[in-house]
């Protein structure tokens, strides 16, 4: 495939933008080569600046669950934009989106909209600290909750030791308040709470991990987190920025039947425009300004265009049969590419829940960050490149997810499985 125009644009971009991209993963560093520059997208497909077509399994990292440029969403945005683009004042639209979210997530008794998943988790953490009067938080190795300082922290030397910055620029004095535990390791969580429980404001978790590749919670893991946090009066925060409206209309809390104290959302609720949200128990959310003293604000929060796209997206997702069809197509893809690997003798460990999946290039069972890291990232890079050259666009990193949309057809899945077979043969 010729990608001259993308290469030219990448040269130009690097003279103006750090690494030529506005978000690191887009630079293809984890898979080698140079990024394709996308010119347009529709349904399950994207076109690059050279006019090459690709089946898209990144879907903007999750938001485009209806496929790109869904006609109903485009029409709704077109109508909204002629009413202006931002007012900095409350609108009926925000009330309607909040209502739709609350119907799907009843645990979110009050909801505050922001403009990204990072803002949602950053605000939820501040709120948990304000509500409990405690400073310590607990997260899991390999889980990503956006780039707020307190969340760019990795495990200290030993378990239950203070966190250390995972990026320059994060003060050690702040990082030490973030403890980390291995995902799916309830005994580690228990031990940390035995040591620090009364100081822990909240535990934040991706109820299905998707930022170290997709890793499912072990039986009893989420319930265990619910019980332990309740015992120590710490808040349980579900970061459902990816899982919300993705693995079920009501997200992981509907799927697993566990109610957190606070939930963070993003991606799908903006239908491809910038929207994040956090919400939860009324007595907690009432601490948020202007009702309460915990400050949080945003110029474009509840932006009318973004909220319109979100409303239209949730309206279409609430139709009967949407998630069943997504399940069928996703199952066909995940079994298809796993069979293709087997036939070619390539060791993979596939994970999937609903339309969220990952193919780990390892022969180990992947249950946490340590086992995810046994994956052969060079093999993944070869697979990624071989798929890209056959017109299939996967996440440019082993430690991300593949997403499906309602626009992906049976023919798209067949083409993808065939391309995977060819790719594995080449490997
Ligand atoms: P944003 O600030 O990027 O909107 O959301 C942060 C965030 C929070 N929580 C979870 C579970 C997330 O997955 C994310 C962002 N996800 C990444 C993809 N792994 C976004 C892609 C990127 O960083 O470019």
PDB file of C-alpha atoms in Angstrom, residues 20-322:
ATOM      1  CA  UNK A  20       3.635  14.457  15.263  1.00  0.00           C
ATOM      2  CA  UNK A  21       0.590  13.336  17.223  1.00  0.00           C
ATOM      3  CA  UNK A  22      -1.852  14.691  19.773  1.00  0.00           C
ATOM      4  CA  UNK A  23      -1.915  11.479  21.772  1.00  0.00           C
ATOM      5  CA  UNK A  24       1.127   9.204  22.157  1.00  0.00           C
ATOM      6  CA  UNK A  25      -0.334   5.827  21.153  1.00  0.00           C
ATOM      7  CA  UNK A  26      -1.190   7.242  17.701  1.00  0.00           C
ATOM      8  CA  UNK A  27       2.496   7.510  16.768  1.00  0.00           C
ATOM      9  CA  UNK A  28       2.845   3.752  16.079  1.00  0.00           C
ATOM     10  CA  UNK A  29       5.944   3.618  18.344  1.00  0.00           C
ATOM     11  CA  UNK A  30       4.833   0.274  19.765  1.00  0.00           C
ATOM     12  CA  UNK A  31       4.482  -1.333  16.332  1.00  0.00           C
ATOM     13  CA  UNK A  32       7.153   0.510  14.294  1.00  0.00           C
ATOM     14  CA  UNK A  33       6.531   2.234  11.005  1.00  0.00           C
ATOM     15  CA  UNK A  34       4.771   5.545  10.597  1.00  0.00           C
ATOM     16  CA  UNK A  35       1.189   6.404  11.446  1.00  0.00           C
ATOM     17  CA  UNK A  36      -1.477   6.585   8.770  1.00  0.00           C
ATOM     18  CA  UNK A  37      -3.197   9.970   8.634  1.00  0.00           C
ATOM     19  CA  UNK A  38      -6.952   9.501   8.443  1.00  0.00           C
ATOM     20  CA  UNK A  39      -8.839  11.625   5.918  1.00  0.00           C
ATOM     21  CA  UNK A  40     -12.380  10.376   6.452  1.00  0.00           C
ATOM     22  CA  UNK A  41     -14.421   7.567   7.963  1.00  0.00           C
ATOM     23  CA  UNK A  42     -17.837   6.028   7.446  1.00  0.00           C
ATOM     24  CA  UNK A  43     -19.441   2.963   9.006  1.00  0.00           C
ATOM     25  CA  UNK A  44     -16.812   0.296   9.748  1.00  0.00           C
ATOM     26  CA  UNK A  45     -14.217   1.917   7.480  1.00  0.00           C
ATOM     27  CA  UNK A  46     -11.579   4.642   7.519  1.00  0.00           C
ATOM     28  CA  UNK A  47      -9.714   6.119   4.527  1.00  0.00           C
ATOM     29  CA  UNK A  48      -6.138   7.379   4.883  1.00  0.00           C
ATOM     30  CA  UNK A  49      -4.679  10.475   3.237  1.00  0.00           C
ATOM     31  CA  UNK A  50      -3.592   8.335   0.253  1.00  0.00           C
ATOM     32  CA  UNK A  51      -7.105   7.020  -0.285  1.00  0.00           C
ATOM     33  CA  UNK A  52      -6.413   3.521   1.114  1.00  0.00           C
ATOM     34  CA  UNK A  53      -9.392   1.883   2.821  1.00  0.00           C
ATOM     35  CA  UNK A  54      -9.209   0.003   6.127  1.00  0.00           C
ATOM     36  CA  UNK A  55     -11.659  -1.904   8.287  1.00  0.00           C
ATOM     37  CA  UNK A  56     -11.422  -0.016  11.593  1.00  0.00           C
ATOM     38  CA  UNK A  57     -11.167  -1.885  14.922  1.00  0.00           C
ATOM     39  CA  UNK A  58      -9.855   1.138  16.857  1.00  0.00           C
ATOM     40  CA  UNK A  59     -13.076   3.179  16.392  1.00  0.00           C
ATOM     41  CA  UNK A  60     -11.424   6.213  18.039  1.00  0.00           C
ATOM     42  CA  UNK A  61     -10.587   3.941  21.034  1.00  0.00           C
ATOM     43  CA  UNK A  62     -14.195   3.065  21.674  1.00  0.00           C
ATOM     44  CA  UNK A  63     -16.602   5.974  21.022  1.00  0.00           C
ATOM     45  CA  UNK A  64     -17.680   4.939  17.514  1.00  0.00           C
ATOM     46  CA  UNK A  65     -19.777   1.915  18.576  1.00  0.00           C
ATOM     47  CA  UNK A  66     -22.357   2.805  15.881  1.00  0.00           C
ATOM     48  CA  UNK A  67     -19.625   3.078  13.260  1.00  0.00           C
ATOM     49  CA  UNK A  68     -18.304   6.355  11.844  1.00  0.00           C
ATOM     50  CA  UNK A  69     -20.573   9.155  10.598  1.00  0.00           C
ATOM     51  CA  UNK A  70     -23.816   7.390  11.458  1.00  0.00           C
ATOM     52  CA  UNK A  71     -26.476   9.279   9.402  1.00  0.00           C
ATOM     53  CA  UNK A  72     -28.731   9.919  12.428  1.00  0.00           C
ATOM     54  CA  UNK A  73     -25.834  11.296  14.474  1.00  0.00           C
ATOM     55  CA  UNK A  74     -24.579  13.468  11.605  1.00  0.00           C
ATOM     56  CA  UNK A  75     -28.067  14.846  10.996  1.00  0.00           C
ATOM     57  CA  UNK A  76     -28.538  15.646  14.691  1.00  0.00           C
ATOM     58  CA  UNK A  77     -25.185  17.481  14.893  1.00  0.00           C
ATOM     59  CA  UNK A  78     -25.933  19.405  11.678  1.00  0.00           C
ATOM     60  CA  UNK A  79     -29.215  20.625  13.146  1.00  0.00           C
ATOM     61  CA  UNK A  80     -27.624  21.498  16.503  1.00  0.00           C
ATOM     62  CA  UNK A  81     -24.685  23.466  15.056  1.00  0.00           C
ATOM     63  CA  UNK A  82     -27.048  26.009  13.445  1.00  0.00           C
ATOM     64  CA  UNK A  83     -28.191  26.882  16.992  1.00  0.00           C
ATOM     65  CA  UNK A  84     -24.657  27.812  17.981  1.00  0.00           C
ATOM     66  CA  UNK A  85     -21.772  25.735  19.324  1.00  0.00           C
ATOM     67  CA  UNK A  86     -21.345  26.682  22.996  1.00  0.00           C
ATOM     68  CA  UNK A  87     -23.096  28.907  25.500  1.00  0.00           C
ATOM     69  CA  UNK A  88     -21.435  28.349  28.877  1.00  0.00           C
ATOM     70  CA  UNK A  89     -24.940  28.130  30.264  1.00  0.00           C
ATOM     71  CA  UNK A  90     -27.259  25.227  31.141  1.00  0.00           C
ATOM     72  CA  UNK A  91     -29.336  23.722  28.326  1.00  0.00           C
ATOM     73  CA  UNK A  92     -32.221  21.267  28.028  1.00  0.00           C
ATOM     74  CA  UNK A  93     -29.881  18.997  26.063  1.00  0.00           C
ATOM     75  CA  UNK A  94     -27.675  18.375  29.126  1.00  0.00           C
ATOM     76  CA  UNK A  95     -30.731  17.478  31.186  1.00  0.00           C
ATOM     77  CA  UNK A  96     -31.791  14.990  28.515  1.00  0.00           C
ATOM     78  CA  UNK A  97     -28.386  13.336  28.285  1.00  0.00           C
ATOM     79  CA  UNK A  98     -28.103  13.138  32.072  1.00  0.00           C
ATOM     80  CA  UNK A  99     -31.540  11.511  32.140  1.00  0.00           C
ATOM     81  CA  UNK A 100     -30.550   8.906  29.553  1.00  0.00           C
ATOM     82  CA  UNK A 101     -27.321   8.105  31.412  1.00  0.00           C
ATOM     83  CA  UNK A 102     -29.110   7.806  34.755  1.00  0.00           C
ATOM     84  CA  UNK A 103     -31.708   5.437  33.280  1.00  0.00           C
ATOM     85  CA  UNK A 104     -28.888   3.133  32.150  1.00  0.00           C
ATOM     86  CA  UNK A 105     -26.777   3.649  35.322  1.00  0.00           C
ATOM     87  CA  UNK A 106     -29.212   4.008  38.260  1.00  0.00           C
ATOM     88  CA  UNK A 107     -26.228   4.127  40.699  1.00  0.00           C
ATOM     89  CA  UNK A 108     -25.454   7.552  39.225  1.00  0.00           C
ATOM     90  CA  UNK A 109     -28.022   9.481  41.262  1.00  0.00           C
ATOM     91  CA  UNK A 110     -26.383  12.786  40.322  1.00  0.00           C
ATOM     92  CA  UNK A 111     -24.174  13.249  37.238  1.00  0.00           C
ATOM     93  CA  UNK A 112     -21.671  15.957  36.349  1.00  0.00           C
ATOM     94  CA  UNK A 113     -20.532  16.275  32.710  1.00  0.00           C
ATOM     95  CA  UNK A 114     -16.952  17.166  31.753  1.00  0.00           C
ATOM     96  CA  UNK A 115     -15.013  16.993  28.470  1.00  0.00           C
ATOM     97  CA  UNK A 116     -12.863  13.874  28.728  1.00  0.00           C
ATOM     98  CA  UNK A 117     -12.384  10.618  30.608  1.00  0.00           C
ATOM     99  CA  UNK A 118      -9.353  12.119  32.343  1.00  0.00           C
ATOM    100  CA  UNK A 119     -11.446  14.981  33.720  1.00  0.00           C
ATOM    101  CA  UNK A 120     -14.043  12.484  34.895  1.00  0.00           C
ATOM    102  CA  UNK A 121     -11.614  10.304  36.865  1.00  0.00           C
ATOM    103  CA  UNK A 122      -9.562  13.271  38.144  1.00  0.00           C
ATOM    104  CA  UNK A 123     -12.747  14.879  39.477  1.00  0.00           C
ATOM    105  CA  UNK A 124     -14.053  11.630  40.979  1.00  0.00           C
ATOM    106  CA  UNK A 125     -10.779  11.141  42.863  1.00  0.00           C
ATOM    107  CA  UNK A 126     -10.867  14.717  44.227  1.00  0.00           C
ATOM    108  CA  UNK A 127     -14.493  14.197  45.250  1.00  0.00           C
ATOM    109  CA  UNK A 128     -13.666  10.903  47.017  1.00  0.00           C
ATOM    110  CA  UNK A 129     -10.848  12.623  48.905  1.00  0.00           C
ATOM    111  CA  UNK A 130     -13.097  15.564  49.770  1.00  0.00           C
ATOM    112  CA  UNK A 131     -15.963  13.347  50.884  1.00  0.00           C
ATOM    113  CA  UNK A 132     -13.885  10.988  53.061  1.00  0.00           C
ATOM    114  CA  UNK A 133     -11.267  13.498  54.239  1.00  0.00           C
ATOM    115  CA  UNK A 134      -8.658  10.876  53.315  1.00  0.00           C
ATOM    116  CA  UNK A 135      -5.726  11.320  50.875  1.00  0.00           C
ATOM    117  CA  UNK A 136      -4.702   7.790  49.874  1.00  0.00           C
ATOM    118  CA  UNK A 137      -6.107   6.112  46.768  1.00  0.00           C
ATOM    119  CA  UNK A 138      -5.654   2.600  45.386  1.00  0.00           C
ATOM    120  CA  UNK A 139      -5.426   1.640  41.689  1.00  0.00           C
ATOM    121  CA  UNK A 140      -4.270  -1.462  39.805  1.00  0.00           C
ATOM    122  CA  UNK A 141      -1.055  -2.054  37.849  1.00  0.00           C
ATOM    123  CA  UNK A 142      -1.786  -1.801  34.151  1.00  0.00           C
ATOM    124  CA  UNK A 143      -5.085   0.001  34.563  1.00  0.00           C
ATOM    125  CA  UNK A 144      -5.199   3.426  32.901  1.00  0.00           C
ATOM    126  CA  UNK A 145      -7.581   6.132  34.053  1.00  0.00           C
ATOM    127  CA  UNK A 146      -6.336   9.111  32.018  1.00  0.00           C
ATOM    128  CA  UNK A 147      -3.342  11.311  32.684  1.00  0.00           C
ATOM    129  CA  UNK A 148      -4.156  13.145  35.957  1.00  0.00           C
ATOM    130  CA  UNK A 149      -1.099  13.294  38.248  1.00  0.00           C
ATOM    131  CA  UNK A 150      -2.428  10.990  40.960  1.00  0.00           C
ATOM    132  CA  UNK A 151      -3.141   8.322  38.392  1.00  0.00           C
ATOM    133  CA  UNK A 152       0.251   8.342  36.620  1.00  0.00           C
ATOM    134  CA  UNK A 153       1.750   6.333  39.425  1.00  0.00           C
ATOM    135  CA  UNK A 154       3.278   2.877  39.482  1.00  0.00           C
ATOM    136  CA  UNK A 155       3.821   0.357  42.202  1.00  0.00           C
ATOM    137  CA  UNK A 156       6.552   1.124  44.683  1.00  0.00           C
ATOM    138  CA  UNK A 157       9.246  -1.481  45.349  1.00  0.00           C
ATOM    139  CA  UNK A 158       7.049  -3.895  47.281  1.00  0.00           C
ATOM    140  CA  UNK A 159       3.369  -4.463  47.730  1.00  0.00           C
ATOM    141  CA  UNK A 160       1.571  -1.860  49.861  1.00  0.00           C
ATOM    142  CA  UNK A 161       4.562   0.430  49.577  1.00  0.00           C
ATOM    143  CA  UNK A 162       3.947   4.009  48.546  1.00  0.00           C
ATOM    144  CA  UNK A 163       3.457   4.693  44.841  1.00  0.00           C
ATOM    145  CA  UNK A 164       6.205   6.294  42.746  1.00  0.00           C
ATOM    146  CA  UNK A 165       5.668   8.586  39.745  1.00  0.00           C
ATOM    147  CA  UNK A 166       5.129   6.827  36.418  1.00  0.00           C
ATOM    148  CA  UNK A 167       6.029  10.005  34.551  1.00  0.00           C
ATOM    149  CA  UNK A 168       8.442  12.885  35.114  1.00  0.00           C
ATOM    150  CA  UNK A 169       6.524  15.915  36.338  1.00  0.00           C
ATOM    151  CA  UNK A 170       4.455  13.995  38.863  1.00  0.00           C
ATOM    152  CA  UNK A 171       5.669  15.071  42.328  1.00  0.00           C
ATOM    153  CA  UNK A 172       6.830  12.169  44.504  1.00  0.00           C
ATOM    154  CA  UNK A 173       4.969  13.864  47.355  1.00  0.00           C
ATOM    155  CA  UNK A 174       1.735  13.338  45.430  1.00  0.00           C
ATOM    156  CA  UNK A 175       2.544   9.901  44.000  1.00  0.00           C
ATOM    157  CA  UNK A 176       3.117   8.501  47.478  1.00  0.00           C
ATOM    158  CA  UNK A 177      -0.607   8.816  48.159  1.00  0.00           C
ATOM    159  CA  UNK A 178      -1.400   6.343  45.377  1.00  0.00           C
ATOM    160  CA  UNK A 179      -1.051   2.663  46.248  1.00  0.00           C
ATOM    161  CA  UNK A 180      -1.186  -0.028  43.577  1.00  0.00           C
ATOM    162  CA  UNK A 181      -2.035  -3.730  43.527  1.00  0.00           C
ATOM    163  CA  UNK A 182      -1.965  -6.411  40.815  1.00  0.00           C
ATOM    164  CA  UNK A 183      -5.286  -6.681  38.920  1.00  0.00           C
ATOM    165  CA  UNK A 184      -7.408  -9.691  39.940  1.00  0.00           C
ATOM    166  CA  UNK A 185      -5.398 -10.093  43.185  1.00  0.00           C
ATOM    167  CA  UNK A 186      -7.942  -9.769  45.969  1.00  0.00           C
ATOM    168  CA  UNK A 187      -5.563 -10.952  48.692  1.00  0.00           C
ATOM    169  CA  UNK A 188      -3.168  -8.130  47.804  1.00  0.00           C
ATOM    170  CA  UNK A 189      -6.023  -5.642  48.075  1.00  0.00           C
ATOM    171  CA  UNK A 190      -7.045  -7.105  51.419  1.00  0.00           C
ATOM    172  CA  UNK A 191      -3.479  -6.820  52.731  1.00  0.00           C
ATOM    173  CA  UNK A 192      -3.204  -3.179  51.625  1.00  0.00           C
ATOM    174  CA  UNK A 193      -6.496  -2.326  53.304  1.00  0.00           C
ATOM    175  CA  UNK A 194      -5.430  -4.097  56.498  1.00  0.00           C
ATOM    176  CA  UNK A 195      -2.381  -1.829  56.538  1.00  0.00           C
ATOM    177  CA  UNK A 196      -3.843   1.436  55.216  1.00  0.00           C
ATOM    178  CA  UNK A 197      -7.620   0.951  55.035  1.00  0.00           C
ATOM    179  CA  UNK A 198      -8.646   3.828  57.276  1.00  0.00           C
ATOM    180  CA  UNK A 199      -6.538   6.211  55.171  1.00  0.00           C
ATOM    181  CA  UNK A 200      -7.862   5.088  51.791  1.00  0.00           C
ATOM    182  CA  UNK A 201     -10.353   7.509  50.223  1.00  0.00           C
ATOM    183  CA  UNK A 202     -11.170   5.307  47.251  1.00  0.00           C
ATOM    184  CA  UNK A 203     -10.243   2.383  45.083  1.00  0.00           C
ATOM    185  CA  UNK A 204     -10.520   3.059  41.351  1.00  0.00           C
ATOM    186  CA  UNK A 205     -10.735   0.137  38.941  1.00  0.00           C
ATOM    187  CA  UNK A 206     -11.539  -0.622  35.326  1.00  0.00           C
ATOM    188  CA  UNK A 207     -14.175  -3.299  36.043  1.00  0.00           C
ATOM    189  CA  UNK A 208     -12.970  -4.942  32.842  1.00  0.00           C
ATOM    190  CA  UNK A 209      -9.359  -3.913  32.234  1.00  0.00           C
ATOM    191  CA  UNK A 210      -8.797  -2.714  28.665  1.00  0.00           C
ATOM    192  CA  UNK A 211      -5.562  -0.703  28.864  1.00  0.00           C
ATOM    193  CA  UNK A 212      -3.183  -3.602  29.211  1.00  0.00           C
ATOM    194  CA  UNK A 213      -5.147  -5.412  26.559  1.00  0.00           C
ATOM    195  CA  UNK A 214      -8.580  -6.715  27.593  1.00  0.00           C
ATOM    196  CA  UNK A 215      -8.442  -8.676  30.861  1.00  0.00           C
ATOM    197  CA  UNK A 216     -11.595  -9.940  32.520  1.00  0.00           C
ATOM    198  CA  UNK A 217     -12.189  -9.718  36.263  1.00  0.00           C
ATOM    199  CA  UNK A 218     -11.860 -13.122  37.946  1.00  0.00           C
ATOM    200  CA  UNK A 219     -14.987 -14.609  39.525  1.00  0.00           C
ATOM    201  CA  UNK A 220     -15.580 -12.768  42.821  1.00  0.00           C
ATOM    202  CA  UNK A 221     -12.944 -10.069  42.207  1.00  0.00           C
ATOM    203  CA  UNK A 222     -15.355  -7.147  41.778  1.00  0.00           C
ATOM    204  CA  UNK A 223     -17.631  -8.335  44.596  1.00  0.00           C
ATOM    205  CA  UNK A 224     -14.542  -8.620  46.787  1.00  0.00           C
ATOM    206  CA  UNK A 225     -13.594  -5.012  46.007  1.00  0.00           C
ATOM    207  CA  UNK A 226     -17.142  -3.937  46.845  1.00  0.00           C
ATOM    208  CA  UNK A 227     -17.052  -5.746  50.202  1.00  0.00           C
ATOM    209  CA  UNK A 228     -13.562  -4.580  51.225  1.00  0.00           C
ATOM    210  CA  UNK A 229     -14.153  -0.907  50.346  1.00  0.00           C
ATOM    211  CA  UNK A 230     -17.477  -0.919  52.181  1.00  0.00           C
ATOM    212  CA  UNK A 231     -15.822  -2.455  55.261  1.00  0.00           C
ATOM    213  CA  UNK A 232     -13.296   0.401  55.435  1.00  0.00           C
ATOM    214  CA  UNK A 233     -15.716   3.198  54.423  1.00  0.00           C
ATOM    215  CA  UNK A 234     -13.647   3.778  51.276  1.00  0.00           C
ATOM    216  CA  UNK A 235     -15.403   4.628  48.024  1.00  0.00           C
ATOM    217  CA  UNK A 236     -15.457   2.153  45.126  1.00  0.00           C
ATOM    218  CA  UNK A 237     -15.024   3.984  41.803  1.00  0.00           C
ATOM    219  CA  UNK A 238     -15.772   2.102  38.559  1.00  0.00           C
ATOM    220  CA  UNK A 239     -13.913   3.674  35.661  1.00  0.00           C
ATOM    221  CA  UNK A 240     -16.382   2.739  32.914  1.00  0.00           C
ATOM    222  CA  UNK A 241     -14.968   5.130  30.323  1.00  0.00           C
ATOM    223  CA  UNK A 242     -14.488   2.105  28.036  1.00  0.00           C
ATOM    224  CA  UNK A 243     -17.005  -0.419  29.420  1.00  0.00           C
ATOM    225  CA  UNK A 244     -19.895   2.052  29.802  1.00  0.00           C
ATOM    226  CA  UNK A 245     -22.504   1.397  27.071  1.00  0.00           C
ATOM    227  CA  UNK A 246     -19.912  -0.952  25.504  1.00  0.00           C
ATOM    228  CA  UNK A 247     -20.127  -4.310  27.305  1.00  0.00           C
ATOM    229  CA  UNK A 248     -23.817  -3.701  28.077  1.00  0.00           C
ATOM    230  CA  UNK A 249     -26.105  -0.695  27.863  1.00  0.00           C
ATOM    231  CA  UNK A 250     -25.623  -0.326  31.625  1.00  0.00           C
ATOM    232  CA  UNK A 251     -21.919  -1.166  31.467  1.00  0.00           C
ATOM    233  CA  UNK A 252     -20.038  -3.493  33.812  1.00  0.00           C
ATOM    234  CA  UNK A 253     -22.241  -2.668  36.782  1.00  0.00           C
ATOM    235  CA  UNK A 254     -25.240  -4.015  34.869  1.00  0.00           C
ATOM    236  CA  UNK A 255     -23.277  -6.981  33.495  1.00  0.00           C
ATOM    237  CA  UNK A 256     -21.761  -8.033  36.843  1.00  0.00           C
ATOM    238  CA  UNK A 257     -24.469  -6.660  39.146  1.00  0.00           C
ATOM    239  CA  UNK A 258     -22.056  -4.699  41.374  1.00  0.00           C
ATOM    240  CA  UNK A 259     -22.901  -1.116  42.303  1.00  0.00           C
ATOM    241  CA  UNK A 260     -19.954   1.278  42.824  1.00  0.00           C
ATOM    242  CA  UNK A 261     -20.176   4.507  44.828  1.00  0.00           C
ATOM    243  CA  UNK A 262     -18.986   6.585  41.869  1.00  0.00           C
ATOM    244  CA  UNK A 263     -18.808   5.855  38.124  1.00  0.00           C
ATOM    245  CA  UNK A 264     -16.732   7.576  35.437  1.00  0.00           C
ATOM    246  CA  UNK A 265     -17.893   7.600  31.804  1.00  0.00           C
ATOM    247  CA  UNK A 266     -16.553   8.969  28.517  1.00  0.00           C
ATOM    248  CA  UNK A 267     -16.098   7.958  24.869  1.00  0.00           C
ATOM    249  CA  UNK A 268     -19.479   6.496  23.784  1.00  0.00           C
ATOM    250  CA  UNK A 269     -21.555   9.094  25.706  1.00  0.00           C
ATOM    251  CA  UNK A 270     -20.117  11.783  23.425  1.00  0.00           C
ATOM    252  CA  UNK A 271     -20.747   9.831  20.200  1.00  0.00           C
ATOM    253  CA  UNK A 272     -17.283  10.885  18.986  1.00  0.00           C
ATOM    254  CA  UNK A 273     -17.350  14.444  20.362  1.00  0.00           C
ATOM    255  CA  UNK A 274     -15.724  15.439  23.687  1.00  0.00           C
ATOM    256  CA  UNK A 275     -17.859  14.323  26.620  1.00  0.00           C
ATOM    257  CA  UNK A 276     -16.908  12.730  29.939  1.00  0.00           C
ATOM    258  CA  UNK A 277     -19.053  12.339  33.034  1.00  0.00           C
ATOM    259  CA  UNK A 278     -18.811  11.228  36.644  1.00  0.00           C
ATOM    260  CA  UNK A 279     -21.620  10.529  39.063  1.00  0.00           C
ATOM    261  CA  UNK A 280     -22.850   8.400  41.894  1.00  0.00           C
ATOM    262  CA  UNK A 281     -24.547   8.412  45.256  1.00  0.00           C
ATOM    263  CA  UNK A 282     -26.419  11.649  45.954  1.00  0.00           C
ATOM    264  CA  UNK A 283     -24.829  12.201  49.389  1.00  0.00           C
ATOM    265  CA  UNK A 284     -21.391  12.096  47.726  1.00  0.00           C
ATOM    266  CA  UNK A 285     -22.208  14.111  44.594  1.00  0.00           C
ATOM    267  CA  UNK A 286     -23.848  16.839  46.697  1.00  0.00           C
ATOM    268  CA  UNK A 287     -20.349  17.766  47.860  1.00  0.00           C
ATOM    269  CA  UNK A 288     -19.560  19.059  44.362  1.00  0.00           C
ATOM    270  CA  UNK A 289     -19.664  22.837  43.730  1.00  0.00           C
ATOM    271  CA  UNK A 290     -21.864  24.791  43.619  1.00  0.00           C
ATOM    272  CA  UNK A 291     -23.852  22.522  45.997  1.00  0.00           C
ATOM    273  CA  UNK A 292     -20.852  21.628  48.102  1.00  0.00           C
ATOM    274  CA  UNK A 293     -17.235  22.687  48.665  1.00  0.00           C
ATOM    275  CA  UNK A 294     -15.380  20.288  46.311  1.00  0.00           C
ATOM    276  CA  UNK A 295     -14.475  22.405  43.309  1.00  0.00           C
ATOM    277  CA  UNK A 296     -14.664  21.232  39.699  1.00  0.00           C
ATOM    278  CA  UNK A 297     -15.563  23.255  36.593  1.00  0.00           C
ATOM    279  CA  UNK A 298     -15.229  23.377  32.779  1.00  0.00           C
ATOM    280  CA  UNK A 299     -15.833  25.897  30.003  1.00  0.00           C
ATOM    281  CA  UNK A 300     -17.127  23.340  27.528  1.00  0.00           C
ATOM    282  CA  UNK A 301     -18.712  20.912  30.005  1.00  0.00           C
ATOM    283  CA  UNK A 302     -22.053  19.742  28.613  1.00  0.00           C
ATOM    284  CA  UNK A 303     -21.251  21.274  25.220  1.00  0.00           C
ATOM    285  CA  UNK A 304     -24.503  21.313  23.193  1.00  0.00           C
ATOM    286  CA  UNK A 305     -22.987  19.723  20.043  1.00  0.00           C
ATOM    287  CA  UNK A 306     -21.210  16.975  21.969  1.00  0.00           C
ATOM    288  CA  UNK A 307     -24.271  16.317  24.105  1.00  0.00           C
ATOM    289  CA  UNK A 308     -26.428  16.128  20.970  1.00  0.00           C
ATOM    290  CA  UNK A 309     -24.124  13.470  19.505  1.00  0.00           C
ATOM    291  CA  UNK A 310     -24.259  11.610  22.800  1.00  0.00           C
ATOM    292  CA  UNK A 311     -28.042  11.700  23.030  1.00  0.00           C
ATOM    293  CA  UNK A 312     -28.400  10.422  19.457  1.00  0.00           C
ATOM    294  CA  UNK A 313     -25.887   7.630  20.095  1.00  0.00           C
ATOM    295  CA  UNK A 314     -27.565   6.413  23.298  1.00  0.00           C
ATOM    296  CA  UNK A 315     -30.971   6.626  21.599  1.00  0.00           C
ATOM    297  CA  UNK A 316     -29.768   4.272  18.847  1.00  0.00           C
ATOM    298  CA  UNK A 317     -27.995   1.963  21.316  1.00  0.00           C
ATOM    299  CA  UNK A 318     -31.170   1.573  23.376  1.00  0.00           C
ATOM    300  CA  UNK A 319     -32.935  -0.124  20.454  1.00  0.00           C
ATOM    301  CA  UNK A 320     -33.665  -3.868  20.989  1.00  0.00           C
ATOM    302  CA  UNK A 321     -31.171  -6.382  19.596  1.00  0.00           C
ATOM    303  CA  UNK A 322     -28.220  -3.982  19.223  1.00  0.00           C
TER     304      UNK A 322
END
